Amino acid sequence: MDPGDLFGAGPRAVSLAAGADVTGFRNAVRRLVAGDVPPERVVWSVGEAPGLFGATDESGETPPLALPRGVADLVTRVVPHRDPERYALLYTLVWRVLHGERRLLEVSSDPLVHRLERMAKAIARDLHKMHAFLRFRLVEGEGPERFVAWFEPDHHILQAAAPFFVGRFRSLHWTILTPEGSALWDTSALTFGPPGRREDAPTRDGFEAGWRDYYESTFNPARTNLAAMRAEMPKKYWRNMPETAAIPGLVRAAASRTDSMIERAPQKAIKRDPVRAVAAMADQAPESLDALNAIIRRSEPLVPGATQAVLGEGRVGAAIAFVGEQPGDHEDRQGRPFVGPAGQLLSKAMAEAGLVRGDAYLTNAVKHFKFEERGKRRIHQNPTAGEVSHYRWWLERELDFVAPRLVVALGATAVLALAGRAIPVTRARGPAEFGKGYAGFITVHPSYLLRLPDGAKDEAYAAFVQDLRRVGELATRLAA
Ligand code: URA
């Protein structure tokens, strides 16, 4: 079709690139709206070639539309859906919003809104699965270490999913192959290329045996529940994952292993498998902070011992969220964050900086207390990077629900959880970028102040209060 033909009276054909052509769709929508073309006159098609209004058309001849943020956001979330009607549905949404129904997204009973929200949820689930179940394998050979993974998502999510792996495996060279396209990270740039084939990815590597041993040693045959296992980790993904290659054999042997476990009693506690735990959680896609908290409450600590999970505290919609490391002894007993000595110091500093604790949201990167018992005392243990990444999924969802304007990382563990990599707090102290929909700020953890020698305490405390004043100013500016 000739683009000049677009604004005539007949049906309007719009062809977009295969996959998730967000840019092409946005450009098409701008032109269609500028030409006053109603949804019923548009025929959407998806081809192999770049879309008619594809990436080359970002010059902005037609100005961006003033859409409510939620609508623009929903468009980005739904475009990767494999439903061929997605573009037609989204254009209808945009059209209605621009023609008198500006608050349409608030009408969740509207069939179009309902359908689009369901599509967005399907995409979120697909993303969670890809993040949880994709496994890189080392490519044997000369040259720098390279890792390759094969994955078959249900929707066109490769581009949306890949940045997560950049955050996780920033210092590795890796490629993700899918039947629709590939993503390549060379430790500095992420690029997308042609589809891959399963046979182009190694099926095993040197880590394989280690994973399997680990899985076999943590597998509890008495708890074998195939239905639950399949629900948590759809079978389709099992073959990609070294740890699950052991499942069929283990399940077959489960009955006899159960008998011999009973005979061997007393048993040693079986350590939880973090891989399955994360996968199971990520698959649940909670729809509210309460639902998320219910999952956290039910979960076992990664390291046994904690009395309870300590949830975040504060309002959904709080302007500022503070993220600490993990609950301490007092928090573990009371089930509330920042109530022990470090929390009291934080409250005092907040008050001096003009911040009201009750207006903020307070939470931790890790939700369970990890400690070592020495006599009657429970001595705090720092969480490992693996433990922080285990809890990261929760923190991200939690902040999605709370939607603060500013997130304050208190100390190195919070920085690791929020930024996805270790950044020295002394170097990065101040405003920060965590790559999410909120502004960030890095400062020290109040327990660091408590550990300082007396001579250094006052000055460090004053600097902390000064940081919190800047946090308050920044939040006010962000609200303006
Ligand atoms: N330290 C933290 O990081 N969080 C708490 O909740 C208490 C102490």
Short mmCIF file of C-alpha atoms and ligand atoms in Angstrom, two decimals:
data_model
loop_
_atom_site.label_atom_id
_atom_site.label_comp_id
_atom_site.label_asym_id
_atom_site.label_seq_id
_atom_site.Cartn_x
_atom_site.Cartn_y
_atom_site.Cartn_z
CA MET A 1 0.00 0.00 0.00
CA ASP A 2 1.16 3.52 -0.74
CA PRO A 3 1.37 5.47 2.51
CA GLY A 4 -0.16 8.43 0.66
CA ASP A 5 -3.31 6.33 0.27
CA LEU A 6 -3.73 6.11 4.00
CA PHE A 7 -6.15 8.91 4.50
CA GLY A 8 -8.65 8.14 1.74
CA ALA A 9 -12.13 6.84 2.50
CA GLY A 10 -11.73 3.05 1.99
CA PRO A 11 -10.27 0.45 4.33
CA ARG A 12 -6.76 1.27 5.49
CA ALA A 13 -4.17 -1.48 5.43
CA VAL A 14 -1.37 -1.27 7.96
CA SER A 15 1.40 -3.80 7.84
CA LEU A 16 3.71 -4.22 10.81
CA ALA A 17 6.85 -6.22 11.29
CA ALA A 18 6.58 -9.76 12.61
CA GLY A 19 6.89 -10.15 16.37
CA ALA A 20 6.39 -7.23 18.72
CA ASP A 21 6.59 -4.11 16.56
CA VAL A 22 5.98 -1.47 19.24
CA THR A 23 7.63 1.33 17.28
CA GLY A 24 5.79 0.47 14.07
CA PHE A 25 2.48 0.32 15.91
CA ARG A 26 3.04 3.65 17.67
CA ASN A 27 3.92 5.38 14.42
CA ALA A 28 0.94 3.85 12.65
CA VAL A 29 -1.38 4.96 15.44
CA ARG A 30 -0.11 8.54 15.29
CA ARG A 31 -0.75 8.69 11.57
CA LEU A 32 -4.14 7.03 11.78
CA VAL A 33 -5.27 9.36 14.53
CA ALA A 34 -3.93 12.40 12.64
CA GLY A 35 -5.91 11.21 9.60
CA ASP A 36 -9.03 10.64 11.73
CA VAL A 37 -9.23 6.98 10.63
CA PRO A 38 -11.58 5.04 12.95
CA PRO A 39 -10.64 1.51 14.08
CA GLU A 40 -13.29 -0.20 11.98
CA ARG A 41 -11.60 1.07 8.79
CA VAL A 42 -8.16 -0.28 9.62
CA VAL A 43 -6.97 -3.69 8.45
CA TRP A 44 -3.90 -4.74 10.43
CA SER A 45 -1.49 -7.31 9.14
CA VAL A 46 1.81 -8.64 10.32
CA GLY A 47 4.47 -9.49 7.79
CA GLU A 48 8.04 -10.58 7.59
CA ALA A 49 9.35 -7.23 6.39
CA PRO A 50 9.74 -4.18 8.63
CA GLY A 51 6.39 -2.48 9.10
CA LEU A 52 5.12 0.21 6.82
CA PHE A 53 5.53 2.69 9.64
CA GLY A 54 8.36 0.69 11.13
CA ALA A 55 11.51 1.74 12.90
CA THR A 56 12.57 4.04 10.05
CA ASP A 57 9.55 6.22 10.70
CA GLU A 58 10.51 7.47 14.14
CA SER A 59 11.43 10.90 12.77
CA GLY A 60 8.39 12.29 14.51
CA GLU A 61 6.69 14.04 11.57
CA THR A 62 3.52 13.26 13.43
CA PRO A 63 3.79 14.34 17.05
CA PRO A 64 3.34 11.79 19.83
CA LEU A 65 -0.20 11.43 21.12
CA ALA A 66 -1.09 12.72 24.55
CA LEU A 67 -2.24 9.41 25.97
CA PRO A 68 -2.71 8.71 29.68
CA ARG A 69 0.38 6.92 30.98
CA GLY A 70 -1.54 3.74 31.79
CA VAL A 71 -2.71 3.45 28.18
CA ALA A 72 0.77 3.91 26.71
CA ASP A 73 2.05 1.40 29.24
CA LEU A 74 -0.65 -1.15 28.39
CA VAL A 75 0.20 -0.82 24.69
CA THR A 76 3.84 -1.68 25.40
CA ARG A 77 2.81 -4.62 27.57
CA VAL A 78 0.27 -6.10 25.14
CA VAL A 79 2.06 -5.70 21.80
CA PRO A 80 4.21 -8.84 22.43
CA HIS A 81 1.06 -11.00 22.69
CA ARG A 82 0.76 -13.56 19.91
CA ASP A 83 -2.97 -12.85 19.34
CA PRO A 84 -3.23 -11.56 15.74
CA GLU A 85 -5.96 -9.17 16.89
CA ARG A 86 -3.71 -7.37 19.35
CA TYR A 87 -3.07 -4.31 17.20
CA ALA A 88 -6.74 -3.89 16.30
CA LEU A 89 -7.73 -4.16 19.95
CA LEU A 90 -5.10 -1.69 21.06
CA TYR A 91 -6.00 0.81 18.37
CA THR A 92 -9.65 0.58 19.43
CA LEU A 93 -8.55 1.32 22.98
CA VAL A 94 -6.50 4.34 21.90
CA TRP A 95 -9.33 5.61 19.72
CA ARG A 96 -11.90 5.36 22.48
CA VAL A 97 -9.57 7.03 24.99
CA LEU A 98 -9.02 9.92 22.59
CA HIS A 99 -12.73 10.20 21.80
CA GLY A 100 -14.34 10.94 25.11
CA GLU A 101 -13.40 7.90 27.23
CA ARG A 102 -10.18 9.19 28.75
CA ARG A 103 -10.62 7.10 31.91
CA LEU A 104 -11.59 3.93 30.06
CA LEU A 105 -8.83 1.87 31.69
CA GLU A 106 -10.51 2.38 35.06
CA VAL A 107 -13.60 0.52 33.78
CA SER A 108 -12.31 -2.99 34.36
CA SER A 109 -15.73 -4.47 33.49
CA ASP A 110 -15.44 -3.10 29.95
CA PRO A 111 -14.89 -6.20 27.73
CA LEU A 112 -12.06 -4.56 25.78
CA VAL A 113 -10.24 -3.42 28.92
CA HIS A 114 -10.79 -6.83 30.51
CA ARG A 115 -9.40 -8.64 27.48
CA LEU A 116 -6.36 -6.40 27.19
CA GLU A 117 -5.60 -6.72 30.90
CA ARG A 118 -5.75 -10.50 30.55
CA MET A 119 -3.40 -10.35 27.60
CA ALA A 120 -0.99 -8.18 29.61
CA LYS A 121 -1.09 -10.73 32.42
CA ALA A 122 -0.33 -13.57 30.00
CA ILE A 123 2.72 -11.63 28.84
CA ALA A 124 3.82 -11.00 32.43
CA ARG A 125 3.55 -14.74 33.13
CA ASP A 126 5.50 -15.60 30.00
CA LEU A 127 8.23 -13.15 31.03
CA HIS A 128 8.40 -14.64 34.51
CA LYS A 129 8.76 -18.11 33.02
CA MET A 130 11.51 -17.05 30.68
CA HIS A 131 13.37 -15.30 33.49
CA ALA A 132 13.01 -18.29 35.78
CA PHE A 133 13.45 -21.25 33.44
CA LEU A 134 16.01 -20.17 30.84
CA ARG A 135 19.40 -21.82 31.36
CA PHE A 136 22.65 -20.72 29.73
CA ARG A 137 25.18 -23.37 28.85
CA LEU A 138 28.85 -22.90 28.26
CA VAL A 139 29.97 -23.30 24.64
CA GLU A 140 33.08 -25.46 24.58
CA GLY A 141 35.88 -24.10 22.42
CA GLU A 142 38.60 -21.54 22.00
CA GLY A 143 38.39 -17.85 22.76
CA PRO A 144 36.46 -16.04 25.46
CA GLU A 145 33.84 -17.96 27.40
CA ARG A 146 30.45 -17.84 25.68
CA PHE A 147 27.10 -19.04 26.95
CA VAL A 148 24.10 -19.97 24.85
CA ALA A 149 20.52 -20.71 25.87
CA TRP A 150 17.61 -22.05 23.89
CA PHE A 151 14.11 -20.96 24.85
CA GLU A 152 10.61 -21.14 23.32
CA PRO A 153 8.43 -18.38 24.77
CA ASP A 154 4.68 -18.48 24.19
CA HIS A 155 4.61 -14.84 23.04
CA HIS A 156 6.91 -12.40 21.23
CA ILE A 157 8.77 -11.44 24.38
CA LEU A 158 12.45 -11.81 23.53
CA GLN A 159 13.12 -8.07 23.39
CA ALA A 160 11.18 -7.40 26.57
CA ALA A 161 12.85 -10.29 28.41
CA ALA A 162 16.48 -9.81 27.39
CA PRO A 163 17.36 -6.76 29.57
CA PHE A 164 16.69 -8.86 32.68
CA PHE A 165 19.53 -11.21 31.66
CA VAL A 166 21.81 -8.23 31.02
CA GLY A 167 21.23 -7.26 34.66
CA ARG A 168 21.88 -10.80 35.87
CA PHE A 169 24.82 -11.77 33.64
CA ARG A 170 26.38 -8.43 32.75
CA SER A 171 29.97 -9.66 32.70
CA LEU A 172 29.35 -12.75 30.53
CA HIS A 173 29.11 -13.11 26.76
CA TRP A 174 25.79 -14.79 26.07
CA THR A 175 23.24 -15.47 23.34
CA ILE A 176 19.61 -16.43 23.71
CA LEU A 177 18.20 -18.38 20.78
CA THR A 178 14.46 -18.62 20.16
CA PRO A 179 12.47 -19.82 17.12
CA GLU A 180 11.65 -16.16 16.34
CA GLY A 181 14.89 -14.32 16.96
CA SER A 182 18.03 -14.16 19.02
CA ALA A 183 19.53 -11.77 21.55
CA LEU A 184 23.26 -11.30 21.93
CA TRP A 185 25.05 -9.62 24.84
CA ASP A 186 28.79 -8.96 24.43
CA THR A 187 29.25 -7.36 27.90
CA SER A 188 28.62 -3.86 26.52
CA ALA A 189 25.77 -3.95 23.96
CA LEU A 190 22.60 -5.94 23.50
CA THR A 191 21.69 -6.73 19.89
CA PHE A 192 18.87 -8.73 18.34
CA GLY A 193 19.30 -11.04 15.36
CA PRO A 194 17.72 -13.83 13.34
CA PRO A 195 15.97 -16.92 14.77
CA GLY A 196 18.03 -19.76 16.14
CA ARG A 197 17.62 -23.52 16.18
CA ARG A 198 17.55 -25.74 19.19
CA GLU A 199 20.50 -27.71 17.83
CA ASP A 200 22.63 -24.52 17.81
CA ALA A 201 22.59 -24.41 21.61
CA PRO A 202 24.65 -26.90 23.59
CA THR A 203 22.45 -29.43 25.35
CA ARG A 204 24.83 -29.94 28.24
CA ASP A 205 27.96 -28.48 29.70
CA GLY A 206 30.42 -28.94 32.52
CA PHE A 207 27.97 -27.59 35.10
CA GLU A 208 25.38 -30.17 34.22
CA ALA A 209 26.51 -32.90 36.54
CA GLY A 210 26.86 -30.41 39.38
CA TRP A 211 23.32 -29.17 38.92
CA ARG A 212 21.95 -32.67 38.76
CA ASP A 213 23.82 -33.80 41.85
CA TYR A 214 22.54 -30.76 43.67
CA TYR A 215 19.00 -31.39 42.56
CA GLU A 216 19.12 -35.10 43.40
CA SER A 217 20.48 -34.35 46.84
CA THR A 218 17.71 -31.86 47.55
CA PHE A 219 14.85 -33.84 46.02
CA ASN A 220 12.39 -35.11 48.60
CA PRO A 221 10.64 -38.19 47.19
CA ALA A 222 8.01 -38.16 49.94
CA ARG A 223 6.81 -34.84 48.59
CA THR A 224 6.59 -35.92 44.97
CA ASN A 225 3.49 -34.32 43.56
CA LEU A 226 3.68 -34.34 39.80
CA ALA A 227 0.65 -32.11 39.29
CA ALA A 228 2.12 -29.41 41.52
CA MET A 229 5.54 -29.77 39.91
CA ARG A 230 4.05 -29.34 36.46
CA ALA A 231 2.01 -26.34 37.56
CA GLU A 232 5.08 -24.67 39.01
CA MET A 233 7.40 -25.50 36.17
CA PRO A 234 5.58 -26.45 32.94
CA LYS A 235 7.02 -29.63 31.48
CA LYS A 236 7.85 -27.84 28.25
CA TYR A 237 10.79 -26.16 30.04
CA TRP A 238 12.13 -29.23 31.81
CA ARG A 239 14.35 -30.28 28.95
CA ASN A 240 16.16 -26.89 28.97
CA MET A 241 17.14 -27.23 32.57
CA PRO A 242 19.94 -29.45 33.77
CA GLU A 243 18.48 -29.76 37.24
CA THR A 244 15.20 -31.12 35.92
CA ALA A 245 16.75 -33.75 33.69
CA ALA A 246 16.90 -35.81 36.86
CA ILE A 247 13.16 -35.57 37.52
CA PRO A 248 11.79 -38.51 35.50
CA GLY A 249 14.26 -40.97 37.06
CA LEU A 250 13.73 -39.55 40.51
CA VAL A 251 9.97 -39.76 40.20
CA ARG A 252 10.19 -43.40 39.08
CA ALA A 253 12.39 -44.17 42.07
CA ALA A 254 10.34 -42.04 44.48
CA ALA A 255 8.40 -44.85 46.16
CA SER A 256 11.46 -46.90 47.05
CA ARG A 257 13.42 -43.80 48.03
CA THR A 258 10.58 -42.80 50.38
CA ASP A 259 10.71 -46.22 52.08
CA SER A 260 14.43 -46.07 52.51
CA MET A 261 14.20 -42.50 53.86
CA ILE A 262 11.77 -43.67 56.52
CA GLU A 263 14.11 -46.51 57.43
CA ARG A 264 17.03 -44.12 57.67
CA ALA A 265 15.27 -41.85 60.18
CA PRO A 266 16.17 -39.62 61.93
CA GLN A 267 16.58 -37.60 58.77
CA LYS A 268 18.77 -34.67 58.10
CA ALA A 269 16.81 -31.53 57.16
CA ILE A 270 16.56 -31.27 53.41
CA LYS A 271 17.67 -27.92 52.09
CA ARG A 272 15.23 -26.07 49.93
CA ASP A 273 15.95 -25.87 46.21
CA PRO A 274 16.25 -22.17 45.38
CA VAL A 275 15.82 -22.74 41.67
CA ARG A 276 12.41 -24.37 42.00
CA ALA A 277 11.43 -21.98 44.74
CA VAL A 278 11.99 -18.93 42.55
CA ALA A 279 10.35 -20.60 39.59
CA ALA A 280 7.31 -21.47 41.65
CA MET A 281 6.97 -17.94 42.98
CA ALA A 282 7.57 -16.24 39.68
CA ASP A 283 4.85 -18.35 38.10
CA GLN A 284 2.18 -17.14 40.48
CA ALA A 285 1.81 -13.59 39.10
CA PRO A 286 0.06 -12.07 42.15
CA GLU A 287 -2.35 -9.29 41.31
CA SER A 288 -2.02 -7.14 44.41
CA LEU A 289 0.40 -6.36 47.22
CA ASP A 290 -1.78 -8.43 49.56
CA ALA A 291 -1.59 -11.42 47.22
CA LEU A 292 2.17 -10.99 46.95
CA ASN A 293 2.47 -10.77 50.71
CA ALA A 294 0.44 -13.95 51.08
CA ILE A 295 3.05 -15.75 48.97
CA ILE A 296 5.88 -14.29 51.04
CA ARG A 297 4.15 -15.29 54.27
CA ARG A 298 3.73 -18.89 53.08
CA SER A 299 7.30 -19.21 51.84
CA GLU A 300 10.01 -20.97 53.78
CA PRO A 301 13.22 -19.07 54.46
CA LEU A 302 16.00 -19.89 52.04
CA VAL A 303 18.19 -20.55 55.04
CA PRO A 304 16.18 -22.25 57.80
CA GLY A 305 15.73 -20.62 61.18
CA ALA A 306 13.74 -17.40 60.79
CA THR A 307 10.56 -17.07 62.84
CA GLN A 308 8.57 -15.49 60.04
CA ALA A 309 8.84 -13.51 56.83
CA VAL A 310 9.04 -9.80 57.53
CA LEU A 311 6.92 -7.93 55.01
CA GLY A 312 7.22 -4.34 53.87
CA GLU A 313 5.31 -1.75 55.87
CA GLY A 314 3.56 1.40 54.64
CA ARG A 315 1.03 2.59 52.12
CA VAL A 316 0.67 1.60 48.49
CA GLY A 317 1.40 4.86 46.68
CA ALA A 318 3.88 6.13 49.31
CA ALA A 319 6.15 8.71 47.66
CA ILE A 320 9.35 7.27 49.12
CA ALA A 321 10.27 3.61 49.66
CA PHE A 322 13.28 2.67 51.80
CA VAL A 323 14.92 -0.69 51.11
CA GLY A 324 17.16 -2.20 53.77
CA GLU A 325 19.11 -5.44 53.85
CA GLN A 326 17.20 -8.07 55.81
CA PRO A 327 15.22 -8.17 59.06
CA GLY A 328 17.32 -8.40 62.20
CA ASP A 329 16.66 -10.24 65.44
CA HIS A 330 13.99 -7.77 66.69
CA GLU A 331 12.29 -7.57 63.31
CA ASP A 332 12.21 -11.37 63.07
CA ARG A 333 10.48 -11.69 66.44
CA GLN A 334 8.03 -8.81 65.92
CA GLY A 335 7.36 -9.42 62.21
CA ARG A 336 7.89 -5.74 61.32
CA PRO A 337 10.77 -4.07 59.47
CA PHE A 338 13.14 -1.58 61.10
CA VAL A 339 11.97 -1.87 64.70
CA GLY A 340 15.36 -2.81 66.24
CA PRO A 341 18.32 -0.48 66.98
CA ALA A 342 19.08 0.24 63.29
CA GLY A 343 15.41 0.95 62.66
CA GLN A 344 15.22 3.30 65.62
CA LEU A 345 18.24 5.19 64.35
CA LEU A 346 16.62 5.40 60.93
CA SER A 347 13.40 6.81 62.46
CA LYS A 348 15.38 9.42 64.41
CA ALA A 349 17.35 10.50 61.33
CA MET A 350 14.17 10.66 59.24
CA ALA A 351 12.50 12.88 61.81
CA GLU A 352 15.53 15.20 61.90
CA ALA A 353 15.47 15.38 58.11
CA GLY A 354 11.78 16.32 58.13
CA LEU A 355 10.50 12.96 56.84
CA VAL A 356 7.51 11.26 58.43
CA ARG A 357 8.19 7.56 58.87
CA GLY A 358 4.49 6.69 58.60
CA ASP A 359 4.31 8.34 55.16
CA ALA A 360 7.10 6.20 53.74
CA TYR A 361 7.19 2.55 52.72
CA LEU A 362 9.87 0.47 54.45
CA THR A 363 11.02 -2.93 53.29
CA ASN A 364 14.04 -5.17 52.88
CA ALA A 365 15.89 -6.80 50.01
CA VAL A 366 15.75 -10.15 51.84
CA LYS A 367 12.60 -11.05 53.74
CA HIS A 368 13.91 -13.56 56.29
CA PHE A 369 16.42 -13.16 59.11
CA LYS A 370 19.61 -15.16 58.56
CA PHE A 371 21.69 -15.77 61.64
CA GLU A 372 24.15 -18.00 63.39
CA GLU A 373 23.32 -19.23 66.87
CA ARG A 374 25.99 -18.55 69.49
CA GLY A 375 24.66 -19.73 72.81
CA LYS A 376 21.46 -17.82 73.34
CA ARG A 377 22.40 -15.11 70.88
CA ARG A 378 21.40 -15.01 67.23
CA ILE A 379 24.18 -13.30 65.30
CA HIS A 380 23.18 -11.62 62.05
CA GLN A 381 24.75 -13.11 58.90
CA ASN A 382 25.03 -11.14 55.68
CA PRO A 383 22.95 -12.59 52.86
CA THR A 384 24.91 -13.95 49.90
CA ALA A 385 24.47 -12.55 46.39
CA GLY A 386 22.52 -15.74 45.55
CA GLU A 387 20.13 -15.14 48.42
CA VAL A 388 19.63 -11.53 47.39
CA SER A 389 18.80 -12.63 43.87
CA HIS A 390 16.39 -15.26 45.22
CA TYR A 391 14.36 -12.51 46.92
CA ARG A 392 14.76 -9.99 44.13
CA TRP A 393 11.64 -11.11 42.32
CA TRP A 394 9.57 -10.22 45.37
CA LEU A 395 11.18 -6.85 45.85
CA GLU A 396 10.58 -5.93 42.23
CA ARG A 397 6.90 -6.93 42.37
CA GLU A 398 6.51 -5.22 45.74
CA LEU A 399 7.83 -1.94 44.37
CA ASP A 400 5.68 -2.32 41.26
CA PHE A 401 2.63 -2.44 43.53
CA VAL A 402 3.73 0.35 45.88
CA ALA A 403 4.80 2.52 42.90
CA PRO A 404 6.89 5.04 44.88
CA ARG A 405 8.38 8.07 43.16
CA LEU A 406 11.73 7.52 44.81
CA VAL A 407 13.41 4.37 46.13
CA VAL A 408 16.19 4.74 48.68
CA ALA A 409 18.74 1.93 48.89
CA LEU A 410 20.11 1.68 52.42
CA GLY A 411 23.50 0.01 52.10
CA ALA A 412 25.22 -2.40 49.75
CA THR A 413 22.72 -5.28 49.85
CA ALA A 414 19.84 -3.00 48.88
CA VAL A 415 21.96 -1.55 46.06
CA LEU A 416 22.73 -5.05 44.78
CA ALA A 417 19.04 -5.96 44.89
CA LEU A 418 17.85 -2.78 43.19
CA ALA A 419 20.63 -2.25 40.64
CA GLY A 420 21.27 -5.93 39.95
CA ARG A 421 25.00 -5.49 40.50
CA ALA A 422 27.36 -4.55 43.27
CA ILE A 423 28.17 -0.83 43.39
CA PRO A 424 30.29 0.57 46.23
CA VAL A 425 28.01 2.75 48.34
CA THR A 426 30.75 5.26 49.13
CA ARG A 427 31.28 5.88 45.41
CA ALA A 428 27.65 5.95 44.35
CA ARG A 429 26.13 7.73 47.36
CA GLY A 430 23.41 10.15 46.16
CA PRO A 431 20.85 10.09 43.33
CA ALA A 432 20.96 6.81 41.38
CA GLU A 433 19.42 5.07 38.41
CA PHE A 434 17.98 1.62 39.08
CA GLY A 435 16.48 1.26 35.61
CA LYS A 436 12.88 1.06 36.80
CA GLY A 437 9.95 3.42 36.72
CA TYR A 438 11.14 5.36 39.77
CA ALA A 439 14.08 7.53 40.72
CA GLY A 440 16.73 6.06 43.03
CA PHE A 441 18.95 7.27 45.84
CA ILE A 442 21.85 5.45 47.50
CA THR A 443 22.97 5.99 51.06
CA VAL A 444 24.52 4.01 53.91
CA HIS A 445 22.67 1.51 56.08
CA PRO A 446 21.90 2.80 59.60
CA SER A 447 23.55 -0.29 61.13
CA TYR A 448 26.82 0.89 59.57
CA LEU A 449 26.52 4.03 61.72
CA LEU A 450 25.96 1.90 64.81
CA ARG A 451 29.15 -0.04 64.16
CA LEU A 452 31.40 3.01 63.75
CA PRO A 453 33.82 3.91 66.54
CA ASP A 454 32.48 6.67 68.79
CA GLY A 455 34.78 9.33 67.37
CA ALA A 456 33.40 8.87 63.85
CA LYS A 457 29.73 8.44 64.68
CA ASP A 458 28.54 12.05 64.87
CA GLU A 459 29.93 13.13 61.56
CA ALA A 460 28.65 10.03 59.75
CA TYR A 461 25.22 10.43 61.34
CA ALA A 462 25.05 14.10 60.26
CA ALA A 463 25.93 13.07 56.69
CA PHE A 464 23.17 10.43 56.81
CA VAL A 465 20.60 13.02 57.96
CA GLN A 466 21.79 15.30 55.18
CA ASP A 467 21.23 12.46 52.67
CA LEU A 468 17.69 12.00 53.98
CA ARG A 469 17.05 15.75 53.57
CA ARG A 470 18.10 15.44 49.93
CA VAL A 471 15.77 12.44 49.62
CA GLY A 472 12.88 14.60 50.87
CA GLU A 473 13.74 17.43 48.47
CA LEU A 474 14.07 15.04 45.57
CA ALA A 475 10.71 13.43 46.31
CA THR A 476 9.09 16.86 46.47
CA ARG A 477 10.65 17.86 43.17
CA LEU A 478 9.53 14.60 41.56
CA ALA A 479 5.97 15.29 42.67
CA ALA A 480 5.94 18.72 41.04
N1 URA B 1 18.21 -3.86 59.11
C1 URA B 1 17.58 -3.93 57.91
O1 URA B 1 18.16 -3.85 56.85
N2 URA B 1 16.26 -4.09 57.94
C2 URA B 1 15.55 -4.18 59.05
O2 URA B 1 14.34 -4.34 58.95
C3 URA B 1 16.25 -4.07 60.27
C4 URA B 1 17.58 -3.91 60.27
#
